[in-house]
Short mmCIF file of C-alpha atoms and ligand atoms in Angstrom, two decimals:
data_model
loop_
_atom_site.label_atom_id
_atom_site.label_comp_id
_atom_site.label_asym_id
_atom_site.label_seq_id
_atom_site.Cartn_x
_atom_site.Cartn_y
_atom_site.Cartn_z
CA MET A 11 91.27 123.13 36.76
CA ILE A 12 94.29 125.50 36.33
CA THR A 13 93.72 128.24 39.09
CA THR A 14 97.13 130.20 39.30
CA ALA A 15 98.63 132.66 36.75
CA PRO A 16 102.34 131.90 35.83
CA ARG A 17 105.20 132.69 38.37
CA GLY A 18 106.18 136.15 38.09
CA THR A 19 102.92 137.46 36.36
CA GLN A 20 100.14 139.68 37.52
CA ASP A 21 96.39 140.62 37.09
CA VAL A 22 95.20 143.83 36.81
CA LEU A 23 92.08 143.82 39.15
CA PRO A 24 89.05 145.64 38.02
CA GLN A 25 89.33 147.78 40.98
CA GLU A 26 92.86 148.46 40.08
CA SER A 27 92.71 149.11 36.61
CA TYR A 28 91.74 153.19 36.71
CA LYS A 29 95.35 153.74 38.15
CA TRP A 30 96.87 152.22 34.83
CA HIS A 31 94.84 154.46 32.80
CA PHE A 32 95.78 157.07 34.86
CA ILE A 33 99.07 156.65 34.66
CA GLU A 34 99.43 155.69 31.03
CA GLY A 35 96.97 158.48 29.95
CA LYS A 36 99.61 161.08 31.76
CA LEU A 37 102.61 159.48 29.94
CA MET A 38 101.11 159.50 26.55
CA ASP A 39 99.96 163.35 27.18
CA LEU A 40 103.53 164.34 28.17
CA ALA A 41 105.12 162.33 24.85
CA ARG A 42 102.83 164.09 22.54
CA ARG A 43 103.85 167.56 24.25
CA TYR A 44 107.23 166.54 23.61
CA GLY A 45 106.29 165.72 20.06
CA PHE A 46 106.31 161.84 20.19
CA SER A 47 104.10 159.57 18.18
CA GLU A 48 103.13 156.42 19.33
CA VAL A 49 104.53 153.10 17.73
CA ARG A 50 103.05 149.58 18.05
CA THR A 51 105.37 146.62 17.03
CA PRO A 52 104.69 143.16 17.43
CA THR A 53 104.85 141.23 21.14
CA PHE A 54 107.22 138.80 19.22
CA GLU A 55 110.17 139.06 17.16
CA HIS A 56 113.23 136.76 15.63
CA THR A 57 115.19 135.77 18.29
CA GLY A 58 118.10 137.34 15.99
CA LEU A 59 116.65 140.86 16.51
CA PHE A 60 117.81 141.03 20.19
CA ASP A 61 120.90 138.61 19.69
CA ARG A 62 122.02 141.41 17.54
CA GLY A 63 120.02 144.52 18.67
CA VAL A 64 120.51 144.00 22.66
CA GLY A 65 123.67 142.05 22.50
CA ASP A 66 124.53 138.52 22.80
CA THR A 67 126.64 139.35 25.91
CA THR A 68 123.75 140.86 28.21
CA ASP A 69 122.20 139.18 30.95
CA ILE A 70 118.63 139.43 28.70
CA VAL A 71 120.02 137.29 25.94
CA GLN A 72 122.27 135.20 27.88
CA LYS A 73 119.88 134.33 30.41
CA GLU A 74 116.36 135.85 30.44
CA MET A 75 114.69 135.53 26.96
CA TYR A 76 111.33 133.70 26.37
CA THR A 77 112.61 132.00 23.30
CA PHE A 78 110.55 128.99 21.58
CA THR A 79 110.62 127.59 17.97
CA ASP A 80 107.22 127.95 16.32
CA LYS A 81 105.31 125.32 14.62
CA GLY A 82 106.85 126.38 11.48
CA GLY A 83 110.67 125.86 12.82
CA ARG A 84 111.60 129.57 13.13
CA SER A 85 113.18 130.63 16.44
CA ILE A 86 110.92 133.65 18.46
CA THR A 87 111.24 135.77 21.11
CA LEU A 88 108.97 137.26 23.43
CA ARG A 89 110.36 140.90 23.49
CA PRO A 90 112.38 141.44 26.69
CA GLU A 91 112.47 145.19 25.88
CA GLY A 92 111.06 147.88 22.98
CA THR A 93 114.40 149.50 21.62
CA ALA A 94 115.21 146.62 19.29
CA GLY A 95 111.66 146.48 17.87
CA VAL A 96 111.14 149.94 17.09
CA ALA A 97 114.58 150.19 15.55
CA ARG A 98 113.56 146.99 13.51
CA CYS A 99 110.17 148.87 12.34
CA VAL A 100 112.06 152.28 11.60
CA LEU A 101 113.95 150.37 9.57
CA GLU A 102 111.61 147.94 7.71
CA HIS A 103 109.49 150.86 7.01
CA GLY A 104 112.02 153.36 5.81
CA LEU A 105 110.36 155.91 8.76
CA LEU A 106 114.17 157.58 8.87
CA ASN A 107 113.17 159.59 5.33
CA ASN A 108 110.78 161.42 7.28
CA PRO A 109 112.06 164.77 8.93
CA LEU A 110 114.44 164.14 11.49
CA PRO A 111 114.75 163.56 14.19
CA LEU A 112 112.29 160.95 14.43
CA LYS A 113 110.53 160.93 17.80
CA LEU A 114 108.81 157.54 18.57
CA SER A 115 107.26 156.36 21.99
CA TYR A 116 105.56 153.27 23.08
CA LEU A 117 103.75 151.26 25.80
CA ILE A 118 104.39 147.64 26.13
CA ASN A 119 104.48 144.36 27.84
CA CYS A 120 108.00 143.13 28.16
CA PHE A 121 109.07 139.54 28.95
CA ARG A 122 112.06 138.21 31.02
CA TYR A 123 112.89 135.09 32.68
CA GLU A 124 114.01 136.50 36.19
CA LYS A 125 113.56 135.59 39.34
CA PRO A 126 110.48 137.17 40.36
CA GLN A 127 110.64 139.34 43.69
CA ALA A 128 109.45 142.82 44.75
CA GLY A 129 109.63 144.80 41.65
CA ARG A 130 110.71 142.24 39.14
CA PHE A 131 108.54 140.46 37.18
CA ARG A 132 108.71 138.08 34.35
CA GLU A 133 105.70 139.99 32.48
CA PHE A 134 105.98 143.78 33.19
CA ARG A 135 104.87 146.99 31.37
CA GLN A 136 106.97 149.74 29.93
CA PHE A 137 106.40 153.26 28.62
CA GLY A 138 109.55 154.02 26.56
CA ALA A 139 110.41 156.93 23.99
CA GLU A 140 113.15 156.93 21.18
CA VAL A 141 114.70 159.69 19.33
CA PHE A 142 116.47 158.94 15.53
CA GLY A 143 118.67 160.79 13.72
CA SER A 144 120.53 163.47 15.63
CA GLN A 145 123.68 163.34 17.82
CA ASP A 146 123.12 166.67 19.25
CA PRO A 147 123.54 166.73 23.22
CA ALA A 148 120.50 168.65 23.09
CA VAL A 149 118.33 165.54 22.00
CA ASP A 150 119.75 163.89 25.02
CA ALA A 151 118.90 166.86 27.27
CA GLU A 152 115.25 166.61 26.17
CA VAL A 153 114.59 163.22 26.39
CA ILE A 154 115.99 163.25 29.84
CA ALA A 155 113.46 166.60 30.77
CA LEU A 156 110.92 164.07 29.66
CA VAL A 157 111.27 161.61 31.92
CA ALA A 158 112.45 163.88 34.29
CA ASP A 159 109.09 165.98 33.66
CA ILE A 160 106.91 162.53 33.89
CA PHE A 161 108.05 162.23 37.49
CA THR A 162 107.22 165.82 38.14
CA THR A 163 103.90 165.96 36.74
CA LEU A 164 102.71 162.34 38.61
CA GLY A 165 103.86 164.11 41.84
CA ILE A 166 106.95 161.93 42.21
CA SER A 167 109.61 163.96 44.32
CA ASP A 168 111.68 160.87 45.66
CA ILE A 169 113.58 160.30 42.55
CA ALA A 170 117.19 161.15 41.56
CA LEU A 171 118.73 161.22 38.19
CA GLU A 172 122.23 159.35 37.56
CA LEU A 173 124.23 160.04 34.72
CA ASN A 174 127.17 158.66 32.89
CA SER A 175 129.01 158.46 29.85
CA ILE A 176 130.30 155.05 28.55
CA GLY A 177 132.40 156.44 25.48
CA CYS A 178 131.79 155.42 21.90
CA PRO A 179 133.83 153.42 19.45
CA HIS A 180 136.84 155.83 19.37
CA CYS A 181 137.71 155.84 22.91
CA ARG A 182 136.03 152.27 24.26
CA PRO A 183 138.85 149.94 22.59
CA ALA A 184 141.22 151.36 24.84
CA TYR A 185 138.95 151.49 28.05
CA HIS A 186 138.17 148.07 27.44
CA GLU A 187 141.92 146.99 27.24
CA LYS A 188 142.16 148.66 30.45
CA LEU A 189 139.37 146.98 31.98
CA ARG A 190 140.61 143.62 30.53
CA ALA A 191 143.94 144.04 32.23
CA TYR A 192 142.35 145.29 35.53
CA PHE A 193 139.58 141.92 35.74
CA ALA A 194 142.34 139.33 34.52
CA GLN A 195 144.00 140.17 37.85
CA HIS A 196 141.02 139.13 39.65
CA ILE A 197 139.63 136.50 37.41
CA ASP A 198 139.13 133.71 40.43
CA SER A 199 136.45 136.25 41.87
CA LEU A 200 134.40 136.51 38.62
CA CYS A 201 131.15 134.47 37.80
CA PRO A 202 131.69 131.87 35.02
CA THR A 203 129.47 134.25 33.04
CA CYS A 204 132.08 137.34 33.66
CA ARG A 205 135.06 135.21 32.90
CA GLU A 206 133.80 134.40 29.44
CA ARG A 207 132.76 138.05 29.20
CA LEU A 208 136.19 139.32 29.97
CA GLU A 209 137.13 138.92 26.23
CA LYS A 210 134.27 139.56 24.61
CA ASN A 211 133.07 142.77 26.43
CA PRO A 212 134.47 143.41 29.70
CA LEU A 213 132.38 146.76 30.08
CA ARG A 214 129.57 143.79 31.10
CA ILE A 215 131.19 142.87 34.22
CA LEU A 216 130.72 146.15 35.40
CA ASP A 217 126.54 145.28 35.21
CA CYS A 218 126.85 141.89 36.51
CA LYS A 219 124.48 141.12 39.80
CA ASN A 220 126.79 138.45 41.21
CA ASP A 221 127.90 139.79 44.48
CA SER A 222 131.60 138.77 44.04
CA CYS A 223 131.86 140.21 40.70
CA LYS A 224 130.13 143.67 42.08
CA GLU A 225 132.76 143.93 44.50
CA VAL A 226 135.72 143.00 42.13
CA ALA A 227 134.14 145.82 39.85
CA LYS A 228 134.15 148.70 42.70
CA GLY A 229 138.13 149.25 41.79
CA ALA A 230 137.81 149.01 38.14
CA PRO A 231 139.04 151.69 35.80
CA LEU A 232 136.16 154.45 35.18
CA GLY A 233 134.94 154.87 31.58
CA ILE A 234 134.29 158.75 32.47
CA ASP A 235 138.27 159.01 32.77
CA ASN A 236 138.52 157.50 29.68
CA LEU A 237 136.76 159.45 27.36
CA CYS A 238 137.69 160.73 23.90
CA ASP A 239 137.40 164.44 23.29
CA GLU A 240 134.07 164.36 21.20
CA CYS A 241 132.34 162.18 23.87
CA ALA A 242 133.65 164.26 26.86
CA ASP A 243 132.77 167.49 24.98
CA HIS A 244 129.08 165.58 24.21
CA PHE A 245 128.65 164.85 28.30
CA ALA A 246 129.65 168.47 29.06
CA SER A 247 127.24 169.80 27.01
CA LEU A 248 124.53 167.84 28.52
CA LYS A 249 125.42 168.44 32.09
CA GLU A 250 125.29 171.93 31.21
CA ARG A 251 122.01 171.94 29.33
CA LEU A 252 120.40 170.09 32.26
CA THR A 253 121.50 172.74 34.55
CA ALA A 254 120.16 175.27 32.46
CA MET A 255 117.13 173.45 32.55
CA GLY A 256 116.96 173.20 36.36
CA ILE A 257 117.02 169.57 36.35
CA PRO A 258 119.04 168.10 39.36
CA PHE A 259 121.54 165.25 38.42
CA THR A 260 124.58 163.47 39.71
CA VAL A 261 127.45 161.62 37.76
CA ASN A 262 127.53 157.94 38.60
CA PRO A 263 130.65 156.71 36.84
CA GLN A 264 129.59 153.01 37.87
CA ILE A 265 125.98 152.99 35.49
CA VAL A 266 127.13 151.17 32.33
CA ARG A 267 123.38 149.59 31.42
CA GLY A 268 122.05 146.52 30.88
CA LEU A 269 122.26 146.33 26.96
CA ASP A 270 125.20 146.13 24.69
CA TYR A 271 124.16 149.02 22.22
CA TYR A 272 124.74 152.09 24.33
CA THR A 273 127.24 154.64 23.73
CA LYS A 274 127.86 158.10 25.36
CA THR A 275 125.40 158.90 27.61
CA VAL A 276 123.43 156.54 29.80
CA PHE A 277 121.18 157.46 32.87
CA GLU A 278 118.63 156.09 35.29
CA PHE A 279 116.21 157.67 37.64
CA VAL A 280 116.33 155.79 40.77
CA SER A 281 113.98 155.92 43.51
CA THR A 282 114.90 154.85 47.55
CA SER A 283 111.44 154.41 48.35
CA ILE A 284 110.78 150.83 46.89
CA GLY A 285 113.53 148.51 47.96
CA ALA A 286 116.15 147.24 46.06
CA GLN A 287 114.64 147.34 42.49
CA GLY A 288 114.72 150.96 42.55
CA THR A 289 115.68 151.93 39.17
CA VAL A 290 112.26 153.08 37.42
CA CYS A 291 113.79 154.67 34.59
CA GLY A 292 116.77 153.73 32.72
CA GLY A 293 118.31 155.03 29.09
CA GLY A 294 120.76 156.30 27.10
CA ARG A 295 122.33 157.09 23.25
CA TYR A 296 122.88 153.88 20.88
CA ASP A 297 124.42 155.50 18.23
CA GLY A 298 125.63 151.87 16.71
CA LEU A 299 122.35 150.29 17.10
CA LEU A 300 121.01 150.63 13.63
CA GLU A 301 123.88 149.74 11.40
CA THR A 302 124.01 146.49 13.89
CA LEU A 303 120.87 146.21 12.53
CA GLY A 304 122.06 146.18 8.54
CA GLY A 305 120.73 150.17 8.67
CA PRO A 306 122.13 153.30 7.98
CA SER A 307 124.66 154.47 10.29
CA THR A 308 121.90 156.58 12.64
CA PRO A 309 122.56 158.26 15.97
CA ALA A 310 119.70 157.67 18.43
CA ILE A 311 118.82 158.14 22.28
CA GLY A 312 115.72 156.53 24.24
CA PHE A 313 114.81 155.42 27.51
CA ALA A 314 112.27 153.19 29.32
CA VAL A 315 110.28 153.45 32.29
CA GLY A 316 108.97 150.60 34.20
CA LEU A 317 105.44 151.00 35.24
CA GLN A 318 104.87 148.47 37.92
CA ARG A 319 108.09 150.42 39.25
CA LEU A 320 106.52 153.65 38.61
CA LEU A 321 102.81 152.65 40.30
CA ALA A 322 104.81 151.38 43.51
CA VAL A 323 106.75 154.65 44.12
CA MET A 324 103.71 156.55 43.44
CA GLU A 325 101.93 154.25 46.14
CA GLN A 326 104.25 155.02 48.47
CA ASP A 327 105.10 158.64 48.11
CA GLY A 328 100.74 159.05 48.48
CA ALA A 329 100.91 160.59 44.83
CA SER A 330 97.39 160.91 43.35
CA LEU A 331 96.42 157.72 41.10
CA GLY A 332 93.02 159.58 40.07
CA ALA A 333 89.47 158.21 41.31
CA PRO A 334 87.91 154.57 40.22
CA PRO A 335 84.97 155.50 37.75
CA ALA A 336 81.80 156.03 39.55
CA CYS A 337 78.16 155.46 38.23
CA ASP A 338 76.45 158.43 37.63
CA ILE A 339 73.01 157.29 37.95
CA PHE A 340 70.73 154.30 38.88
CA LEU A 341 67.49 153.92 37.57
CA ALA A 342 65.34 151.70 39.72
CA SER A 343 62.31 150.55 38.43
CA ILE A 344 58.99 148.71 39.64
CA GLY A 345 57.38 146.52 37.33
CA GLN A 346 57.84 145.38 33.55
CA SER A 347 56.90 148.35 31.69
CA ALA A 348 58.83 150.58 34.02
CA SER A 349 61.88 148.04 33.78
CA VAL A 350 61.75 148.38 29.92
CA GLU A 351 61.50 152.17 30.19
CA ALA A 352 64.57 152.07 32.85
CA GLN A 353 66.36 150.42 30.05
CA LYS A 354 65.77 152.50 27.28
CA LEU A 355 66.44 155.55 29.51
CA ALA A 356 69.61 153.79 30.46
CA LEU A 357 70.56 153.66 26.78
CA ARG A 358 70.15 157.30 26.26
CA LEU A 359 71.87 158.63 29.38
CA ARG A 360 75.01 155.96 28.04
CA ARG A 361 74.72 157.90 24.52
CA ALA A 362 75.09 160.96 26.06
CA GLY A 363 78.40 159.73 27.89
CA LEU A 364 77.06 159.47 31.42
CA HIS A 365 77.54 155.98 33.10
CA ALA A 366 74.01 154.80 33.95
CA GLU A 367 72.69 151.32 35.09
CA SER A 368 69.39 149.74 35.29
CA ASP A 369 68.06 146.84 37.02
CA VAL A 370 68.65 143.66 34.88
CA GLN A 371 68.62 141.04 37.48
CA GLY A 372 64.95 141.49 38.15
CA ARG A 373 65.35 142.45 42.14
CA SER A 374 63.11 144.24 44.40
CA LEU A 375 62.91 147.87 44.86
CA LYS A 376 65.10 147.38 48.08
CA ALA A 377 67.45 145.18 46.65
CA GLN A 378 68.01 147.63 43.65
CA MET A 379 68.72 150.47 46.39
CA LYS A 380 70.98 148.63 48.25
CA TYR A 381 72.69 147.80 45.13
CA ALA A 382 72.85 151.31 43.75
CA ASP A 383 74.50 152.16 47.00
CA LYS A 384 77.05 149.45 46.58
CA LEU A 385 78.05 151.14 43.25
CA GLY A 386 78.24 154.41 44.84
CA ALA A 387 75.94 155.82 42.41
CA ARG A 388 75.86 159.70 42.48
CA TYR A 389 71.90 159.81 41.39
CA THR A 390 68.82 157.67 41.43
CA VAL A 391 65.31 157.61 40.11
CA VAL A 392 62.77 155.30 40.99
CA LEU A 393 60.25 154.53 37.98
CA GLY A 394 57.03 152.92 38.48
CA ASP A 395 53.91 153.20 36.23
CA ASP A 396 53.14 156.52 36.95
CA GLU A 397 56.42 158.03 36.14
CA VAL A 398 56.51 155.98 32.76
CA LYS A 399 53.05 157.39 32.21
CA THR A 400 53.63 161.05 32.93
CA GLY A 401 57.01 161.53 32.20
CA GLN A 402 57.81 163.32 35.56
CA ILE A 403 60.78 161.91 37.61
CA LYS A 404 62.02 162.96 41.08
CA LEU A 405 65.89 162.70 40.92
CA LYS A 406 67.73 161.67 44.04
CA ARG A 407 71.09 163.22 45.13
CA MET A 408 72.51 160.45 47.36
CA ASP A 409 75.19 161.82 49.28
CA ASP A 410 72.63 164.18 51.10
CA GLY A 411 69.38 162.80 49.94
CA GLN A 412 68.24 165.99 48.37
CA VAL A 413 65.35 165.65 45.88
CA GLU A 414 65.05 167.25 42.43
CA GLU A 415 61.72 167.32 40.15
CA THR A 416 62.46 166.54 36.44
CA THR A 417 61.31 164.96 33.12
CA LEU A 418 62.33 161.60 31.76
CA GLU A 419 63.07 164.04 28.64
CA ALA A 420 65.35 166.35 30.27
CA LEU A 421 67.38 163.80 32.51
CA PRO A 422 70.43 163.42 30.00
CA ALA A 423 70.91 167.06 29.50
CA LEU A 424 70.36 167.99 33.28
CA LEU A 425 72.58 165.37 34.54
CA CYS A 426 75.51 166.00 31.89
CA GLU A 427 75.46 169.37 33.39
CA LYS A 428 76.03 168.09 37.45
P1 ATP B 27 117.64 145.84 36.57
O1 ATP B 27 118.83 146.53 36.47
O2 ATP B 27 116.80 146.24 37.42
O3 ATP B 27 117.47 144.32 36.05
P2 ATP B 27 117.16 146.71 33.53
O4 ATP B 27 118.90 147.30 33.44
O5 ATP B 27 117.12 145.20 33.19
O6 ATP B 27 116.76 146.71 35.12
P3 ATP B 27 115.95 147.95 31.61
O7 ATP B 27 116.10 147.14 30.66
O8 ATP B 27 116.60 149.48 31.56
O9 ATP B 27 116.33 147.56 32.93
O10 ATP B 27 114.63 148.41 31.54
C1 ATP B 27 113.95 149.63 32.11
C2 ATP B 27 113.06 149.64 32.91
O11 ATP B 27 111.89 148.31 33.10
C3 ATP B 27 113.89 149.36 34.58
O12 ATP B 27 114.43 150.56 35.06
C4 ATP B 27 112.64 148.83 35.17
O13 ATP B 27 112.04 150.05 35.56
C5 ATP B 27 112.08 147.79 34.48
N1 ATP B 27 112.13 146.50 34.61
C6 ATP B 27 113.27 146.08 34.35
N2 ATP B 27 113.26 144.60 34.17
C7 ATP B 27 111.87 144.43 35.14
C8 ATP B 27 111.26 143.50 35.59
N3 ATP B 27 111.64 142.13 35.29
N4 ATP B 27 110.21 143.48 36.39
C9 ATP B 27 109.63 144.79 36.35
N5 ATP B 27 110.24 146.19 35.83
C10 ATP B 27 111.50 145.64 35.11
MG1 MG B 28 117.36 143.19 34.26
#
């Protein structure tokens, strides 16, 4: 018998699932207020989409993808992130023909073959949002404001916005040359993957998790000192807008982000309360992605929040996660005809929107009441032959034992008011 889930995966147990509903409900509501519509794309895509869309020099593509050949001989990959699939969907369905900017959000499970540890799983959940069709820094500011609002709305204060700009195809080649020259001097300290990256994409070395590479990266020339005028203006305007909206940030020139397609703005929201994996949200502008995928040149920006990490921060900070759903009423019964009546009544109450339970185990009255207590039922009614005959019932409030006389007929309306 197989009794354990694969390493790096998690079960959300029934007594925990309300927390996920709470968080995801808040996220979707905030996204709606910011004008985002939900998009749902497949859990798996053609592997080539991620090779191109995420970038074949990234950790994700080089080390972390769940890739397999399906029975038709196609190479398929479980999505490691959401942006590439959404971008593919936008192009495939011509969504750029809608009024721009196009704002899309999603809630997805992602799959990465990583070393499982606190805050790092092989299957994890993300909330993400993407805006297509505007290169104005106002959009960068709006997207970042949405993320900041997410944390404020969820009652998280221990989180800091870190911001950087990594330039564009105009300023990056010269910067890459500087990086190449720098890392070439330290090639003996680089991991084998980064030695290969040196030629192809030296920026990636700045994002390597290897300790020795990290040490070398500390002394590397900074992207922010090497921006062209357009990128520098864009960054200045973004900072001005964030300041105007009262959204605090710090510039962290070390952030490059794990995906190859980023341009200009990159950002992370980092918490110090959940240990080493403190990055709860990562995002950035990716003006080159759609063209890379064969579409028209289209500026875009997006982010993704890791929901396991978000939940961990909320639990750590003691933020409200809603309450487990309570049972409104337990309908106890004595005898067969009362049991039938109780089940009928439960049906009426449920149709009225209440959580009602009746006995479906043939328990004794005493056992039924004990069960009602365990369920945490707010009210109980006991139905016997008399109650069925007269329709008169006694509604008992469980927390203080108060009893109210009413009728079977009036019960749904009465309870809905409570
Ligand atoms: P990290 O630097 O922690 O590996 P990343 O740069 O790979 O993160 P992104 O691709 O930007 O992460 O994903 C966005 C968010 O998704 C992260 O900020 C994090 O909250 C979450 N996330 C990423 N990988 C994992 C994982 N393996 N397990 C749980 N959450 C994850
Ligand atoms: Mg990663």
